[in-house]
mmCIF file of C-alpha atoms in Angstrom:
data_model
loop_
_atom_site.group_PDB
_atom_site.id
_atom_site.type_symbol
_atom_site.label_atom_id
_atom_site.label_comp_id
_atom_site.label_asym_id
_atom_site.label_seq_id
_atom_site.Cartn_x
_atom_site.Cartn_y
_atom_site.Cartn_z
ATOM 1 C CA MET F 1 -91.172 214.241 82.983
ATOM 2 C CA THR F 2 -93.991 212.399 84.242
ATOM 3 C CA THR F 3 -95.271 212.135 87.455
ATOM 4 C CA THR F 4 -97.108 209.200 88.925
ATOM 5 C CA PRO F 5 -100.393 209.719 91.195
ATOM 6 C CA ALA F 6 -99.807 209.338 94.866
ATOM 7 C CA LEU F 7 -100.067 205.852 96.460
ATOM 8 C CA GLU F 8 -103.891 205.360 97.842
ATOM 9 C CA GLN F 9 -104.709 202.763 100.705
ATOM 10 C CA ALA F 10 -106.240 200.746 97.697
ATOM 11 C CA ASP F 11 -102.982 200.527 96.150
ATOM 12 C CA PHE F 12 -101.190 199.021 99.267
ATOM 13 C CA GLU F 13 -103.941 196.682 99.798
ATOM 14 C CA ALA F 14 -104.080 195.798 96.262
ATOM 15 C CA LEU F 15 -100.206 195.062 96.355
ATOM 16 C CA SER F 16 -100.653 193.582 99.806
ATOM 17 C CA GLU F 17 -103.164 190.715 98.481
ATOM 18 C CA PHE F 18 -101.055 190.074 95.536
ATOM 19 C CA ARG F 19 -98.186 189.432 97.346
ATOM 20 C CA TYR F 20 -100.096 187.362 99.908
ATOM 21 C CA GLN F 21 -101.770 184.940 96.999
ATOM 22 C CA LEU F 22 -98.386 184.647 95.376
ATOM 23 C CA ARG F 23 -96.611 183.336 98.718
ATOM 24 C CA ARG F 24 -99.851 181.017 99.465
ATOM 25 C CA PHE F 25 -98.969 179.669 95.750
ATOM 26 C CA LEU F 26 -95.335 179.234 96.446
ATOM 27 C CA LYS F 27 -95.826 177.872 99.996
ATOM 28 C CA PHE F 28 -98.345 175.464 97.922
ATOM 29 C CA SER F 29 -95.620 174.463 95.661
ATOM 30 C CA GLU F 30 -92.906 174.092 97.683
ATOM 31 C CA ASP F 31 -95.083 171.611 99.933
ATOM 32 C CA ALA F 32 -95.974 169.879 96.734
ATOM 33 C CA ALA F 33 -92.514 168.958 95.753
ATOM 34 C CA GLN F 34 -91.457 168.141 99.105
ATOM 35 C CA SER F 35 -94.368 165.732 99.346
ATOM 36 C CA VAL F 36 -92.853 163.494 96.453
ATOM 37 C CA GLY F 37 -89.301 163.673 97.883
ATOM 38 C CA LEU F 38 -87.894 166.723 95.686
ATOM 39 C CA THR F 39 -86.718 170.090 97.000
ATOM 40 C CA PRO F 40 -88.402 173.089 95.576
ATOM 41 C CA LEU F 41 -85.736 174.123 93.472
ATOM 42 C CA HIS F 42 -85.594 170.662 92.007
ATOM 43 C CA TYR F 43 -89.122 170.827 90.654
ATOM 44 C CA LEU F 44 -88.499 174.377 89.073
ATOM 45 C CA VAL F 45 -85.335 173.008 87.361
ATOM 46 C CA LEU F 46 -87.875 170.028 85.828
ATOM 47 C CA LEU F 47 -90.274 172.771 85.137
ATOM 48 C CA HIS F 48 -88.311 175.272 82.947
ATOM 49 C CA ILE F 49 -86.559 172.316 80.931
ATOM 50 C CA LYS F 50 -89.953 171.043 80.308
ATOM 51 C CA GLY F 51 -91.263 174.472 79.604
ATOM 52 C CA PHE F 52 -88.609 176.052 77.576
ATOM 53 C CA PRO F 53 -90.245 177.477 74.206
ATOM 54 C CA GLY F 54 -89.456 175.258 71.221
ATOM 55 C CA GLN F 55 -87.357 172.605 72.437
ATOM 56 C CA ASP F 56 -87.585 169.690 74.985
ATOM 57 C CA TRP F 57 -84.056 170.491 76.747
ATOM 58 C CA ALA F 58 -82.733 173.584 78.102
ATOM 59 C CA THR F 59 -79.007 174.868 78.555
ATOM 60 C CA VAL F 60 -77.391 175.278 81.984
ATOM 61 C CA GLY F 61 -77.297 179.484 81.055
ATOM 62 C CA GLN F 62 -80.942 179.233 80.301
ATOM 63 C CA LEU F 63 -81.769 177.593 83.393
ATOM 64 C CA ALA F 64 -79.715 179.958 85.164
ATOM 65 C CA GLU F 65 -81.726 182.913 83.702
ATOM 66 C CA ARG F 66 -84.958 181.129 84.461
ATOM 67 C CA LEU F 67 -84.024 180.927 87.887
ATOM 68 C CA GLN F 68 -82.577 183.943 88.439
ATOM 69 C CA ILE F 69 -79.369 182.471 89.621
ATOM 70 C CA GLN F 70 -75.595 182.539 88.724
ATOM 71 C CA HIS F 71 -74.385 180.339 86.185
ATOM 72 C CA HIS F 72 -72.249 178.136 89.007
ATOM 73 C CA GLY F 73 -75.356 177.413 90.954
ATOM 74 C CA ALA F 74 -77.150 176.376 88.384
ATOM 75 C CA VAL F 75 -74.187 173.851 87.206
ATOM 76 C CA ALA F 76 -74.609 172.336 91.053
ATOM 77 C CA LEU F 77 -78.212 172.350 90.828
ATOM 78 C CA VAL F 78 -78.314 170.673 87.505
ATOM 79 C CA SER F 79 -75.317 168.008 88.935
ATOM 80 C CA ARG F 80 -77.986 167.291 91.986
ATOM 81 C CA CYS F 81 -80.854 166.624 89.646
ATOM 82 C CA GLU F 82 -78.621 164.317 87.869
ATOM 83 C CA LYS F 83 -77.366 162.443 90.680
ATOM 84 C CA ALA F 84 -80.972 162.213 91.648
ATOM 85 C CA GLY F 85 -81.774 160.512 88.112
ATOM 86 C CA LEU F 86 -84.294 163.344 87.077
ATOM 87 C CA VAL F 87 -82.027 164.741 84.356
ATOM 88 C CA THR F 88 -79.194 163.723 81.723
ATOM 89 C CA ARG F 89 -76.681 166.268 80.567
ATOM 90 C CA THR F 90 -75.186 166.033 77.075
ATOM 91 C CA PRO F 91 -73.015 168.327 74.901
ATOM 92 C CA GLY F 92 -74.707 170.751 72.566
ATOM 93 C CA LEU F 93 -74.469 169.917 68.670
ATOM 94 C CA GLU F 94 -73.610 173.156 67.445
ATOM 95 C CA ASP F 95 -71.274 173.941 70.054
ATOM 96 C CA ARG F 96 -69.902 171.474 72.042
ATOM 97 C CA ARG F 97 -69.089 173.907 75.269
ATOM 98 C CA GLN F 98 -72.861 174.095 75.554
ATOM 99 C CA VAL F 99 -74.541 171.688 77.791
ATOM 100 C CA ARG F 100 -78.276 170.317 77.252
ATOM 101 C CA VAL F 101 -80.442 169.153 80.161
ATOM 102 C CA LYS F 102 -83.140 167.012 79.452
ATOM 103 C CA LEU F 103 -85.569 165.281 81.460
ATOM 104 C CA THR F 104 -85.052 161.344 82.250
ATOM 105 C CA ALA F 105 -88.105 159.519 82.344
ATOM 106 C CA VAL F 106 -88.416 159.493 86.353
ATOM 107 C CA GLY F 107 -87.999 163.423 85.992
ATOM 108 C CA GLU F 108 -90.559 163.488 83.524
ATOM 109 C CA LYS F 109 -93.300 161.499 85.710
ATOM 110 C CA GLN F 110 -92.451 163.564 88.765
ATOM 111 C CA LEU F 111 -92.829 166.891 86.733
ATOM 112 C CA ARG F 112 -96.324 165.476 85.374
ATOM 113 C CA HIS F 113 -97.717 164.680 88.646
ATOM 114 C CA LEU F 114 -96.375 168.261 90.276
ATOM 115 C CA ALA F 115 -97.632 170.133 87.292
ATOM 116 C CA GLU F 116 -101.047 168.543 87.609
ATOM 117 C CA LEU F 117 -101.713 169.668 91.137
ATOM 118 C CA HIS F 118 -99.827 173.382 90.188
ATOM 119 C CA ARG F 119 -102.514 173.636 87.356
ATOM 120 C CA ASN F 120 -105.369 172.736 89.969
ATOM 121 C CA GLU F 121 -104.090 174.984 92.584
ATOM 122 C CA LEU F 122 -103.712 178.064 90.096
ATOM 123 C CA ARG F 123 -107.215 177.093 88.745
ATOM 124 C CA SER F 124 -108.239 177.957 92.229
ATOM 125 C CA LEU F 125 -106.358 181.179 92.235
ATOM 126 C CA SER F 126 -107.601 182.028 88.985
ATOM 127 C CA ASN F 127 -110.188 184.918 90.095
ATOM 128 C CA VAL F 128 -107.711 186.222 92.508
ATOM 129 C CA PHE F 129 -104.952 187.151 89.584
ATOM 130 C CA LYS F 130 -104.389 186.015 86.072
ATOM 131 C CA VAL F 131 -100.949 184.131 84.690
ATOM 132 C CA ALA F 132 -100.526 184.917 80.839
ATOM 133 C CA ARG F 133 -100.542 181.678 78.846
ATOM 134 C CA ILE F 134 -100.916 178.965 81.519
ATOM 135 C CA SER F 135 -103.078 176.316 80.305
ATOM 136 C CA ALA F 136 -106.555 176.631 79.389
ATOM 137 C CA PHE F 137 -107.938 178.508 82.496
ATOM 138 C CA ASN F 138 -106.518 181.939 81.342
ATOM 139 C CA ASP F 139 -107.597 181.218 77.625
ATOM 140 C CA SER F 140 -110.973 181.535 76.310
ATOM 141 C CA GLY F 141 -113.643 179.185 77.529
ATOM 142 C CA ASN F 142 -111.561 175.585 78.274
ATOM 143 C CA GLY F 143 -111.983 174.741 82.086
ATOM 144 C CA ARG F 144 -112.324 178.341 82.881
ATOM 145 C CA ASP F 145 -114.695 180.328 85.437
ATOM 146 C CA GLN F 146 -117.129 182.027 82.614
ATOM 147 C CA ASN F 147 -117.943 184.639 85.045
ATOM 148 C CA SER F 148 -114.613 185.919 84.398
#
């Protein structure tokens, strides 16, 4: 049985600072999405579709997992995005019960604009916390503060 060291004031301060900076970023993200007429969840759906590894679409189940919501909630959210002209749904190729969700040209344009804003905001926070594999600012050299 292993014991963990007792928490010290510095631990609470570090956790508090991390949560504060994370909340600042999330507030920025909410405001950015709303400034272009999207809800924060609409932005996240678009982001998770475009950012799903190895494919240019996502299933409703994959979106539910990425968003940490129930499947039926993801279905409703995708329906709202589809109604807004941001995504389309098609049956899966291997399993027709599976639904593939893909960005429309409008969804792609909205996402690219918001992703650029988010990338810039993340760069401004690069000395506060690191996010693995997000753009070049955390990888060696490209666009990153060389002092980190």
